[in-house]
Tab-separated table of C-alpha atoms and ligand atoms in Angstrom:
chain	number	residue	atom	x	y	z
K	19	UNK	CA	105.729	-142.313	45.258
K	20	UNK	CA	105.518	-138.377	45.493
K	21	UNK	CA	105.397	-136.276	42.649
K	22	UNK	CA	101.524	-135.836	42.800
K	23	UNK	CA	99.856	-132.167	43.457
K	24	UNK	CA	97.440	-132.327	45.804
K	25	UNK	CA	93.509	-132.235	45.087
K	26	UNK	CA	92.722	-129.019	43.239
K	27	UNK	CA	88.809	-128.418	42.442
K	28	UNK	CA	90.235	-125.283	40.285
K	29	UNK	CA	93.273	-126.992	38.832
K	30	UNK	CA	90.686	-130.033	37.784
K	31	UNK	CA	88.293	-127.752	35.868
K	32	UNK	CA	91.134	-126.150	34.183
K	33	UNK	CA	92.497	-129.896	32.851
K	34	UNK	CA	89.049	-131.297	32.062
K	35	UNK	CA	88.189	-127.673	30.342
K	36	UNK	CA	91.397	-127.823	28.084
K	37	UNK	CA	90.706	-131.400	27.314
K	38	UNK	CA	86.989	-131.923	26.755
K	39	UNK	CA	86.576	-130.915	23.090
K	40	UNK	CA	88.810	-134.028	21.952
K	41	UNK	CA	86.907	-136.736	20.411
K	42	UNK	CA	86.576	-139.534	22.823
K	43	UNK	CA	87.758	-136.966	26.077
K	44	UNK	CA	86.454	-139.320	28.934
K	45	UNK	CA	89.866	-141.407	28.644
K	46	UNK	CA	92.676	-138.407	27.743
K	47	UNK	CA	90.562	-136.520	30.837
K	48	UNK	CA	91.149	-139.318	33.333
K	49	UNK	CA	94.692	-139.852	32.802
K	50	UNK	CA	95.405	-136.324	32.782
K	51	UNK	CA	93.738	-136.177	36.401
K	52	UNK	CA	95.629	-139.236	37.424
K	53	UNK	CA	99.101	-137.908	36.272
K	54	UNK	CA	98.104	-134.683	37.838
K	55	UNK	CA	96.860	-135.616	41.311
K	56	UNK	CA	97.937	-139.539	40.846
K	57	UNK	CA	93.747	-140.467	41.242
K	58	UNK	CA	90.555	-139.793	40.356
K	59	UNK	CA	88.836	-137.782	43.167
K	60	UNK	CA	85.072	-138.105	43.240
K	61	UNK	CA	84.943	-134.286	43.179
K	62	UNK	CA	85.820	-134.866	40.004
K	63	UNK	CA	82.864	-136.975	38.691
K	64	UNK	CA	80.328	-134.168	38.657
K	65	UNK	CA	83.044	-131.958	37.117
K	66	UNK	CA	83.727	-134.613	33.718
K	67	UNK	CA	79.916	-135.575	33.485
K	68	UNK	CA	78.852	-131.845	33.003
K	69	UNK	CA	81.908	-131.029	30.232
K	70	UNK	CA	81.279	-133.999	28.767
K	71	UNK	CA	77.979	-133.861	28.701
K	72	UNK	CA	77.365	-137.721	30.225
K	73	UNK	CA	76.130	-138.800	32.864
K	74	UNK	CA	78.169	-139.489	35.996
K	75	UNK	CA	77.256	-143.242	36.342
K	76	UNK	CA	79.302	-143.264	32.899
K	77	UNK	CA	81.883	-141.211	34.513
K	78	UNK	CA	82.247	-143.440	37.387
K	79	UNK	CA	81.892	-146.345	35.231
K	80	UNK	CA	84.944	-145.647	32.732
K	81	UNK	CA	86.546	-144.836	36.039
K	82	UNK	CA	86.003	-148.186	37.607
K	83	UNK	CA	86.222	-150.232	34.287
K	84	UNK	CA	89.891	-149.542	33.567
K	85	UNK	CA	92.339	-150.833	36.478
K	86	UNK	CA	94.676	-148.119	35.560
K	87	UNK	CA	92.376	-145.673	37.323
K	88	UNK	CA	92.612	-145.521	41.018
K	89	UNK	CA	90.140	-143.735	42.952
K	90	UNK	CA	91.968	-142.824	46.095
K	91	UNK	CA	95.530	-141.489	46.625
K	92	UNK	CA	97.986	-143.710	45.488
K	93	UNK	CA	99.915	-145.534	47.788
K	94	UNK	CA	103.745	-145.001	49.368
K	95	UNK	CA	104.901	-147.422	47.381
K	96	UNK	CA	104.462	-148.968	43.767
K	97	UNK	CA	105.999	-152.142	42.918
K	98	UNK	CA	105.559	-153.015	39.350
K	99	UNK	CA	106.677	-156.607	38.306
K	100	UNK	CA	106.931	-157.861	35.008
K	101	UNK	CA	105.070	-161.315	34.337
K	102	UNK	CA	105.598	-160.906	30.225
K	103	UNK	CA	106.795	-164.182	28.756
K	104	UNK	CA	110.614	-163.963	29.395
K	105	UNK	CA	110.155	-163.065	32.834
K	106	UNK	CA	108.026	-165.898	33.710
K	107	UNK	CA	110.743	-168.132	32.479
K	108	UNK	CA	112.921	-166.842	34.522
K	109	UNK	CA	110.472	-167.789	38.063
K	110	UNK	CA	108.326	-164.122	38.216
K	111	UNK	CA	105.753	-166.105	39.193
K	112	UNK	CA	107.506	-167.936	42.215
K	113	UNK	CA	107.731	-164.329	43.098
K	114	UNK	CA	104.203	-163.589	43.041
K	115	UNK	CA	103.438	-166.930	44.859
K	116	UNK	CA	106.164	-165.883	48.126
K	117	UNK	CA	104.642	-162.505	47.968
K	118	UNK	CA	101.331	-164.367	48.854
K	119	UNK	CA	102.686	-167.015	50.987
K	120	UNK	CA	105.249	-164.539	53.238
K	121	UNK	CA	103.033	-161.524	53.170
K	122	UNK	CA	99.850	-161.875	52.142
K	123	UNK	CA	100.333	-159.520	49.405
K	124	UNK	CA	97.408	-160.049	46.518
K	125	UNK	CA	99.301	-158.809	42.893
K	126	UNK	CA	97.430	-155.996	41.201
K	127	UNK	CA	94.813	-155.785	44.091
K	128	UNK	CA	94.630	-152.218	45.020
K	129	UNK	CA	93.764	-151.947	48.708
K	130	UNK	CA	94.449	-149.099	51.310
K	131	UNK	CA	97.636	-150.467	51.877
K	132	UNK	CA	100.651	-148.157	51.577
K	133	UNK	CA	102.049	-150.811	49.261
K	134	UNK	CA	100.911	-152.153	45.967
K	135	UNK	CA	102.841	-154.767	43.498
K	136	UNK	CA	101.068	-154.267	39.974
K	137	UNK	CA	101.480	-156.747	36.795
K	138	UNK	CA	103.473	-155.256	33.864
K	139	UNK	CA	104.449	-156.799	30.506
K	140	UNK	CA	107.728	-156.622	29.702
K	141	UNK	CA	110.060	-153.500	30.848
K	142	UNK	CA	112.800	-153.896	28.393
K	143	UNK	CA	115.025	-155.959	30.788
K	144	UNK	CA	113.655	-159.555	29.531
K	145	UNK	CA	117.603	-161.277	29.710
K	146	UNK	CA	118.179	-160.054	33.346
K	147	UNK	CA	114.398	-161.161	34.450
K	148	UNK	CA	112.553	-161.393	36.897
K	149	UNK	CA	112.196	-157.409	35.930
K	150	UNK	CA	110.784	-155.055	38.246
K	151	UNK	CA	110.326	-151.266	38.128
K	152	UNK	CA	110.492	-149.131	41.811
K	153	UNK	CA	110.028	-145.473	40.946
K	154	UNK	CA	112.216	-144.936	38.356
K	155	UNK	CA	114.603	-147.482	39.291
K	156	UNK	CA	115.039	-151.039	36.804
K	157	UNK	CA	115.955	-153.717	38.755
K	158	UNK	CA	116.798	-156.599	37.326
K	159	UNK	CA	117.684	-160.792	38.581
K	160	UNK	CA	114.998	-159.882	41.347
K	161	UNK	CA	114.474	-162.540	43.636
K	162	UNK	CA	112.517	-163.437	46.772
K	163	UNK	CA	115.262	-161.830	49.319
K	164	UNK	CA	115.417	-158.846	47.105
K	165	UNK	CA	111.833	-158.582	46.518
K	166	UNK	CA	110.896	-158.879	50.526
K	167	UNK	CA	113.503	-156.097	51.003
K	168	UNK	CA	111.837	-153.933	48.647
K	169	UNK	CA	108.511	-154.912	50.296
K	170	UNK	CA	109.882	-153.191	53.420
K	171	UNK	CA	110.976	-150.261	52.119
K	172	UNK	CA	114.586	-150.936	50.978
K	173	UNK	CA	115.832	-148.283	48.766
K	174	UNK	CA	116.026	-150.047	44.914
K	175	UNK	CA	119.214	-148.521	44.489
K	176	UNK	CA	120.394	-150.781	47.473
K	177	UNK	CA	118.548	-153.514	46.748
K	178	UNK	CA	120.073	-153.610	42.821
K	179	UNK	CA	123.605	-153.966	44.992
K	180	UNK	CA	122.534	-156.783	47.215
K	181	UNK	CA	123.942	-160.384	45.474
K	182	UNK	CA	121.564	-162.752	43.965
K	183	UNK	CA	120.009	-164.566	46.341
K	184	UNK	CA	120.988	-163.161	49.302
K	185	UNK	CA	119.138	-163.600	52.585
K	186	UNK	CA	118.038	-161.208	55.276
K	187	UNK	CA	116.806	-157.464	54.660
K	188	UNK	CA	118.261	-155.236	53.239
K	189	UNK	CA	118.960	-151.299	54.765
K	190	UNK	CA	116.268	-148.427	53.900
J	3	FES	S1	109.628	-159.948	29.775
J	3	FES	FE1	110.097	-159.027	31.666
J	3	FES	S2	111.341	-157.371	31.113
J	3	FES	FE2	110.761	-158.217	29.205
């Protein structure tokens, strides 16, 4: 996923400055960080604890307390699969089991690898489930075939054209 500015000291103190007089600022600070750099950078700690005027164990502890919060760069790739209600009907979680079984791929744990698949409820797509969201691409009837392709690096525009069920990988 690009779209994130690089680390910024300067560009940090600006956002925190602009945003530390709201009531409860910890929260609307960190996510403007995160959509800014797309993490938390421990430079940043020392920067939120002084505006705020908290400490930076409570700094690093809102940090660490929300999942939504990473603390590193993010990585290459985001795979965001809905396991809402309608989506589980429709097997999400036989997805979540091959991505285990094939690739040892632990949902919503957030390791260096240059791919993550995170939990979402719902994305709006409930009667073409199993949903997931690439980017800023909906796919929708994903299943294990599609979902390995995507795991190694298929384009979701590509894999949206592959046929249900089909085998073998699909092109970057
Ligand atoms: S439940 Fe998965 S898209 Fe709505």
């Amino acid at each position: 996923m690009g779209g994130y500015a690089p680390w910024n000291a300067d560009v940090a103190q600006q956002l925190v400055a602009r945003l530390s007089g709201l009531e409860g600022a910890m929260l609307p600070v960190l996510h403007a960080l995160q959509e800014e750099f797309g993490y938390i950078d421990s430079a940043a700690v020392p920067l939120i604890a002084d505006a705020l005027n908290v400490s930076r164990a409570e700094v690093h502890g809102a940090i660490t307390f929300y999942d939504d919060f990473r603390e590193g760069p993010p990585p290459a790739r985001i795979i965001k699969l809905c396991r809402a209600e309608a989506c589980q009907a429709l097997g999400c979680e036989s997805l979540v089991a091959e991505l285990a079984r094939s690739r040892g791929i632990v949902v919503d744990q957030h390791g260096a690898a240059d791919l993550v698949v995170e939990t979402v409820y719902c994305l709006g797509n409930c009667a073409l489930g199993p949903a997931a969201l690439v980017g800023d691409q909906l796919i929708g009837r994903l299943d294990a075939p599609r979902l390995m392709a995507l795991c190694d690096g298929a384009a979701p525009a590509r894999v949206q054209e592959l046929p249900p069920g089909a085998a073998g990988r699909a092109a970057p």
